[in-house]
């Protein structure tokens, strides 16, 4: 894996075709072959923003209780 460090630990890891943010060992519980994993102790989000002529934002968020 390729790991990116900041201050006290790993912030991002690339392992094969998988990317982990907030984890040093990206892993899929469902066996996905290629994925982006965003890991946080209290909440995590994937935010997609279109700034080309608008400020649209779409989010996929979890707060520990599910999506």
PDB file of N, CA and C in Angstrom:
ATOM      1  N   UNK A   1       0.818  -1.214   0.000  1.00  0.00           N
ATOM      2  CA  UNK A   1       0.000   0.000   0.000  1.00  0.00           C
ATOM      3  C   UNK A   1       0.851   1.263   0.000  1.00  0.00           C
ATOM      4  N   UNK A   2       0.260   2.334  -0.479  1.00  0.00           N
ATOM      5  CA  UNK A   2       0.875   3.660  -0.423  1.00  0.00           C
ATOM      6  C   UNK A   2       0.114   4.435   0.643  1.00  0.00           C
ATOM      7  N   UNK A   3       0.829   4.938   1.644  1.00  0.00           N
ATOM      8  CA  UNK A   3       0.192   5.647   2.745  1.00  0.00           C
ATOM      9  C   UNK A   3       0.604   7.107   2.763  1.00  0.00           C
ATOM     10  N   UNK A   4      -0.347   7.974   3.102  1.00  0.00           N
ATOM     11  CA  UNK A   4      -0.116   9.408   3.233  1.00  0.00           C
ATOM     12  C   UNK A   4      -0.289   9.771   4.701  1.00  0.00           C
ATOM     13  N   UNK A   5       0.743  10.380   5.281  1.00  0.00           N
ATOM     14  CA  UNK A   5       0.753  10.690   6.705  1.00  0.00           C
ATOM     15  C   UNK A   5       0.571  12.183   6.958  1.00  0.00           C
ATOM     16  N   UNK A   6      -0.014  12.489   8.119  1.00  0.00           N
ATOM     17  CA  UNK A   6      -0.096  13.863   8.610  1.00  0.00           C
ATOM     18  C   UNK A   6      -0.090  13.814  10.130  1.00  0.00           C
ATOM     19  N   UNK A   7       0.760  14.565  10.739  1.00  0.00           N
ATOM     20  CA  UNK A   7       0.878  14.643  12.196  1.00  0.00           C
ATOM     21  C   UNK A   7       0.973  13.274  12.842  1.00  0.00           C
ATOM     22  N   UNK A   8      -0.096  12.802  13.436  1.00  0.00           N
ATOM     23  CA  UNK A   8      -0.023  11.617  14.287  1.00  0.00           C
ATOM     24  C   UNK A   8      -0.347  10.296  13.599  1.00  0.00           C
ATOM     25  N   UNK A   9      -0.599  10.297  12.299  1.00  0.00           N
ATOM     26  CA  UNK A   9      -0.914   9.005  11.698  1.00  0.00           C
ATOM     27  C   UNK A   9      -1.267   9.061  10.234  1.00  0.00           C
ATOM     28  N   UNK A  10      -1.707   7.926   9.744  1.00  0.00           N
ATOM     29  CA  UNK A  10      -2.081   7.792   8.338  1.00  0.00           C
ATOM     30  C   UNK A  10      -3.414   8.497   8.100  1.00  0.00           C
ATOM     31  N   UNK A  11      -3.471   9.310   7.061  1.00  0.00           N
ATOM     32  CA  UNK A  11      -4.698  10.016   6.692  1.00  0.00           C
ATOM     33  C   UNK A  11      -5.368   9.396   5.476  1.00  0.00           C
ATOM     34  N   UNK A  12      -4.551   8.804   4.569  1.00  0.00           N
ATOM     35  CA  UNK A  12      -5.110   8.191   3.369  1.00  0.00           C
ATOM     36  C   UNK A  12      -4.214   7.039   2.952  1.00  0.00           C
ATOM     37  N   UNK A  13      -4.830   5.981   2.445  1.00  0.00           N
ATOM     38  CA  UNK A  13      -4.081   4.813   2.012  1.00  0.00           C
ATOM     39  C   UNK A  13      -4.620   4.329   0.671  1.00  0.00           C
ATOM     40  N   UNK A  14      -3.712   3.952  -0.206  1.00  0.00           N
ATOM     41  CA  UNK A  14      -4.095   3.343  -1.478  1.00  0.00           C
ATOM     42  C   UNK A  14      -3.550   1.923  -1.461  1.00  0.00           C
ATOM     43  N   UNK A  15      -4.452   0.974  -1.587  1.00  0.00           N
ATOM     44  CA  UNK A  15      -4.071  -0.432  -1.541  1.00  0.00           C
ATOM     45  C   UNK A  15      -4.660  -1.122  -2.763  1.00  0.00           C
ATOM     46  N   UNK A  16      -3.819  -1.429  -3.740  1.00  0.00           N
ATOM     47  CA  UNK A  16      -4.321  -1.996  -4.996  1.00  0.00           C
ATOM     48  C   UNK A  16      -5.214  -0.995  -5.690  1.00  0.00           C
ATOM     49  N   UNK A  17      -6.468  -1.358  -5.942  1.00  0.00           N
ATOM     50  CA  UNK A  17      -7.444  -0.467  -6.573  1.00  0.00           C
ATOM     51  C   UNK A  17      -8.320   0.240  -5.557  1.00  0.00           C
ATOM     52  N   UNK A  18      -8.048   0.081  -4.271  1.00  0.00           N
ATOM     53  CA  UNK A  18      -8.906   0.630  -3.227  1.00  0.00           C
ATOM     54  C   UNK A  18      -8.248   1.819  -2.540  1.00  0.00           C
ATOM     55  N   UNK A  19      -9.078   2.786  -2.160  1.00  0.00           N
ATOM     56  CA  UNK A  19      -8.598   3.993  -1.486  1.00  0.00           C
ATOM     57  C   UNK A  19      -9.312   4.108  -0.149  1.00  0.00           C
ATOM     58  N   UNK A  20      -8.551   4.365   0.898  1.00  0.00           N
ATOM     59  CA  UNK A  20      -9.126   4.575   2.215  1.00  0.00           C
ATOM     60  C   UNK A  20      -8.753   5.940   2.749  1.00  0.00           C
ATOM     61  N   UNK A  21      -9.737   6.686   3.190  1.00  0.00           N
ATOM     62  CA  UNK A  21      -9.517   7.977   3.844  1.00  0.00           C
ATOM     63  C   UNK A  21      -9.922   7.776   5.300  1.00  0.00           C
ATOM     64  N   UNK A  22      -8.991   8.030   6.218  1.00  0.00           N
ATOM     65  CA  UNK A  22      -9.260   7.812   7.632  1.00  0.00           C
ATOM     66  C   UNK A  22      -8.995   6.382   8.068  1.00  0.00           C
ATOM     67  N   UNK A  23      -8.440   5.574   7.201  1.00  0.00           N
ATOM     68  CA  UNK A  23      -8.088   4.200   7.534  1.00  0.00           C
ATOM     69  C   UNK A  23      -6.810   3.813   6.816  1.00  0.00           C
ATOM     70  N   UNK A  24      -5.999   3.005   7.457  1.00  0.00           N
ATOM     71  CA  UNK A  24      -4.788   2.539   6.791  1.00  0.00           C
ATOM     72  C   UNK A  24      -4.999   1.206   6.094  1.00  0.00           C
ATOM     73  N   UNK A  25      -6.150   0.574   6.311  1.00  0.00           N
ATOM     74  CA  UNK A  25      -6.443  -0.711   5.680  1.00  0.00           C
ATOM     75  C   UNK A  25      -7.854  -0.704   5.096  1.00  0.00           C
ATOM     76  N   UNK A  26      -8.050  -0.097   3.921  1.00  0.00           N
ATOM     77  CA  UNK A  26      -9.382  -0.100   3.328  1.00  0.00           C
ATOM     78  C   UNK A  26      -9.861  -1.533   3.099  1.00  0.00           C
ATOM     79  N   UNK A  27     -11.092  -1.810   3.543  1.00  0.00           N
ATOM     80  CA  UNK A  27     -11.646  -3.152   3.412  1.00  0.00           C
ATOM     81  C   UNK A  27     -13.149  -3.063   3.209  1.00  0.00           C
ATOM     82  N   UNK A  28     -13.676  -3.903   2.345  1.00  0.00           N
ATOM     83  CA  UNK A  28     -15.109  -3.939   2.080  1.00  0.00           C
ATOM     84  C   UNK A  28     -15.742  -5.121   2.794  1.00  0.00           C
ATOM     85  N   UNK A  29     -16.716  -4.847   3.663  1.00  0.00           N
ATOM     86  CA  UNK A  29     -17.433  -5.916   4.349  1.00  0.00           C
ATOM     87  C   UNK A  29     -18.258  -6.750   3.377  1.00  0.00           C
ATOM     88  N   UNK A  30     -18.596  -6.184   2.222  1.00  0.00           N
ATOM     89  CA  UNK A  30     -19.450  -6.868   1.240  1.00  0.00           C
ATOM     90  C   UNK A  30     -18.652  -7.449   0.083  1.00  0.00           C
ATOM     91  N   UNK A  31     -17.327  -7.319   0.124  1.00  0.00           N
ATOM     92  CA  UNK A  31     -16.490  -7.928  -0.894  1.00  0.00           C
ATOM     93  C   UNK A  31     -16.383  -7.166  -2.196  1.00  0.00           C
ATOM     94  N   UNK A  32     -16.631  -5.842  -2.169  1.00  0.00           N
ATOM     95  CA  UNK A  32     -16.488  -5.041  -3.385  1.00  0.00           C
ATOM     96  C   UNK A  32     -15.043  -5.105  -3.859  1.00  0.00           C
ATOM     97  N   UNK A  33     -14.846  -5.212  -5.167  1.00  0.00           N
ATOM     98  CA  UNK A  33     -13.508  -5.355  -5.731  1.00  0.00           C
ATOM     99  C   UNK A  33     -12.752  -4.029  -5.770  1.00  0.00           C
ATOM    100  N   UNK A  34     -13.434  -2.929  -6.060  1.00  0.00           N
ATOM    101  CA  UNK A  34     -12.810  -1.602  -6.144  1.00  0.00           C
ATOM    102  C   UNK A  34     -13.713  -0.614  -5.422  1.00  0.00           C
ATOM    103  N   UNK A  35     -13.131   0.160  -4.496  1.00  0.00           N
ATOM    104  CA  UNK A  35     -13.986   1.053  -3.710  1.00  0.00           C
ATOM    105  C   UNK A  35     -13.196   2.189  -3.076  1.00  0.00           C
ATOM    106  N   UNK A  36     -13.929   3.200  -2.627  1.00  0.00           N
ATOM    107  CA  UNK A  36     -13.420   4.296  -1.813  1.00  0.00           C
ATOM    108  C   UNK A  36     -14.066   4.147  -0.446  1.00  0.00           C
ATOM    109  N   UNK A  37     -13.260   4.037   0.597  1.00  0.00           N
ATOM    110  CA  UNK A  37     -13.773   3.925   1.956  1.00  0.00           C
ATOM    111  C   UNK A  37     -13.417   5.183   2.724  1.00  0.00           C
ATOM    112  N   UNK A  38     -14.434   5.831   3.313  1.00  0.00           N
ATOM    113  CA  UNK A  38     -14.227   6.995   4.165  1.00  0.00           C
ATOM    114  C   UNK A  38     -14.593   6.566   5.573  1.00  0.00           C
ATOM    115  N   UNK A  39     -13.627   6.614   6.483  1.00  0.00           N
ATOM    116  CA  UNK A  39     -13.803   6.050   7.821  1.00  0.00           C
ATOM    117  C   UNK A  39     -13.592   7.140   8.870  1.00  0.00           C
ATOM    118  N   UNK A  40     -14.522   7.251   9.807  1.00  0.00           N
ATOM    119  CA  UNK A  40     -14.414   8.211  10.903  1.00  0.00           C
ATOM    120  C   UNK A  40     -15.127   7.636  12.110  1.00  0.00           C
ATOM    121  N   UNK A  41     -14.655   7.942  13.302  1.00  0.00           N
ATOM    122  CA  UNK A  41     -15.228   7.378  14.521  1.00  0.00           C
ATOM    123  C   UNK A  41     -16.657   7.849  14.789  1.00  0.00           C
ATOM    124  N   UNK A  42     -17.022   9.063  14.371  1.00  0.00           N
ATOM    125  CA  UNK A  42     -18.357   9.578  14.693  1.00  0.00           C
ATOM    126  C   UNK A  42     -19.237   9.806  13.477  1.00  0.00           C
ATOM    127  N   UNK A  43     -18.666  10.190  12.345  1.00  0.00           N
ATOM    128  CA  UNK A  43     -19.461  10.393  11.137  1.00  0.00           C
ATOM    129  C   UNK A  43     -18.534  10.452   9.932  1.00  0.00           C
ATOM    130  N   UNK A  44     -19.087  10.196   8.768  1.00  0.00           N
ATOM    131  CA  UNK A  44     -18.323  10.245   7.524  1.00  0.00           C
ATOM    132  C   UNK A  44     -19.253  10.687   6.405  1.00  0.00           C
ATOM    133  N   UNK A  45     -18.698  11.327   5.385  1.00  0.00           N
ATOM    134  CA  UNK A  45     -19.533  11.806   4.289  1.00  0.00           C
ATOM    135  C   UNK A  45     -18.751  11.818   2.982  1.00  0.00           C
ATOM    136  N   UNK A  46     -19.470  11.579   1.919  1.00  0.00           N
ATOM    137  CA  UNK A  46     -18.959  11.773   0.567  1.00  0.00           C
ATOM    138  C   UNK A  46     -19.768  12.927   0.001  1.00  0.00           C
ATOM    139  N   UNK A  47     -19.104  14.013  -0.368  1.00  0.00           N
ATOM    140  CA  UNK A  47     -19.796  15.206  -0.857  1.00  0.00           C
ATOM    141  C   UNK A  47     -19.330  15.495  -2.276  1.00  0.00           C
ATOM    142  N   UNK A  48     -20.276  15.561  -3.191  1.00  0.00           N
ATOM    143  CA  UNK A  48     -19.997  15.895  -4.588  1.00  0.00           C
ATOM    144  C   UNK A  48     -20.574  17.272  -4.855  1.00  0.00           C
ATOM    145  N   UNK A  49     -19.741  18.194  -5.337  1.00  0.00           N
ATOM    146  CA  UNK A  49     -20.167  19.569  -5.561  1.00  0.00           C
ATOM    147  C   UNK A  49     -19.920  19.962  -7.005  1.00  0.00           C
ATOM    148  N   UNK A  50     -20.933  20.569  -7.624  1.00  0.00           N
ATOM    149  CA  UNK A  50     -20.813  21.091  -8.989  1.00  0.00           C
ATOM    150  C   UNK A  50     -20.676  22.601  -8.889  1.00  0.00           C
ATOM    151  N   UNK A  51     -19.500  23.103  -9.177  1.00  0.00           N
ATOM    152  CA  UNK A  51     -19.259  24.542  -9.075  1.00  0.00           C
ATOM    153  C   UNK A  51     -19.197  25.213 -10.448  1.00  0.00           C
ATOM    154  N   UNK A  52     -19.472  24.461 -11.489  1.00  0.00           N
ATOM    155  CA  UNK A  52     -19.449  25.011 -12.849  1.00  0.00           C
ATOM    156  C   UNK A  52     -20.787  25.694 -13.131  1.00  0.00           C
ATOM    157  N   UNK A  53     -20.941  26.904 -12.667  1.00  0.00           N
ATOM    158  CA  UNK A  53     -22.155  27.657 -12.930  1.00  0.00           C
ATOM    159  C   UNK A  53     -23.247  27.451 -11.894  1.00  0.00           C
ATOM    160  N   UNK A  54     -22.995  26.629 -10.869  1.00  0.00           N
ATOM    161  CA  UNK A  54     -23.989  26.441  -9.815  1.00  0.00           C
ATOM    162  C   UNK A  54     -23.271  26.067  -8.528  1.00  0.00           C
ATOM    163  N   UNK A  55     -24.017  25.909  -7.470  1.00  0.00           N
ATOM    164  CA  UNK A  55     -23.440  25.470  -6.205  1.00  0.00           C
ATOM    165  C   UNK A  55     -24.176  24.226  -5.719  1.00  0.00           C
ATOM    166  N   UNK A  56     -24.546  23.352  -6.635  1.00  0.00           N
ATOM    167  CA  UNK A  56     -25.258  22.130  -6.263  1.00  0.00           C
ATOM    168  C   UNK A  56     -24.339  21.209  -5.470  1.00  0.00           C
ATOM    169  N   UNK A  57     -24.902  20.589  -4.430  1.00  0.00           N
ATOM    170  CA  UNK A  57     -24.148  19.640  -3.627  1.00  0.00           C
ATOM    171  C   UNK A  57     -25.001  18.412  -3.373  1.00  0.00           C
ATOM    172  N   UNK A  58     -24.389  17.240  -3.525  1.00  0.00           N
ATOM    173  CA  UNK A  58     -25.048  15.983  -3.206  1.00  0.00           C
ATOM    174  C   UNK A  58     -24.176  15.262  -2.189  1.00  0.00           C
ATOM    175  N   UNK A  59     -24.815  14.703  -1.160  1.00  0.00           N
ATOM    176  CA  UNK A  59     -24.060  14.088  -0.087  1.00  0.00           C
ATOM    177  C   UNK A  59     -24.583  12.684   0.220  1.00  0.00           C
ATOM    178  N   UNK A  60     -23.661  11.800   0.565  1.00  0.00           N
ATOM    179  CA  UNK A  60     -23.975  10.507   1.129  1.00  0.00           C
ATOM    180  C   UNK A  60     -23.321  10.540   2.509  1.00  0.00           C
ATOM    181  N   UNK A  61     -24.130  10.408   3.569  1.00  0.00           N
ATOM    182  CA  UNK A  61     -23.653  10.684   4.912  1.00  0.00           C
ATOM    183  C   UNK A  61     -24.084   9.569   5.862  1.00  0.00           C
ATOM    184  N   UNK A  62     -23.249   9.277   6.851  1.00  0.00           N
ATOM    185  CA  UNK A  62     -23.640   8.411   7.945  1.00  0.00           C
ATOM    186  C   UNK A  62     -23.248   9.076   9.255  1.00  0.00           C
ATOM    187  N   UNK A  63     -24.070   8.904  10.274  1.00  0.00           N
ATOM    188  CA  UNK A  63     -23.749   9.472  11.586  1.00  0.00           C
ATOM    189  C   UNK A  63     -23.653   8.379  12.639  1.00  0.00           C
ATOM    190  N   UNK A  64     -23.372   7.168  12.203  1.00  0.00           N
ATOM    191  CA  UNK A  64     -23.280   6.034  13.112  1.00  0.00           C
ATOM    192  C   UNK A  64     -24.581   5.268  13.226  1.00  0.00           C
ATOM    193  N   UNK A  65     -25.694   5.872  12.786  1.00  0.00           N
ATOM    194  CA  UNK A  65     -26.988   5.217  12.864  1.00  0.00           C
ATOM    195  C   UNK A  65     -27.403   4.646  11.513  1.00  0.00           C
ATOM    196  N   UNK A  66     -26.573   4.776  10.507  1.00  0.00           N
ATOM    197  CA  UNK A  66     -26.899   4.287   9.167  1.00  0.00           C
ATOM    198  C   UNK A  66     -27.033   5.435   8.196  1.00  0.00           C
ATOM    199  N   UNK A  67     -27.246   5.099   6.923  1.00  0.00           N
ATOM    200  CA  UNK A  67     -27.353   6.127   5.890  1.00  0.00           C
ATOM    201  C   UNK A  67     -28.723   6.767   5.903  1.00  0.00           C
TER     202      UNK A  67
END
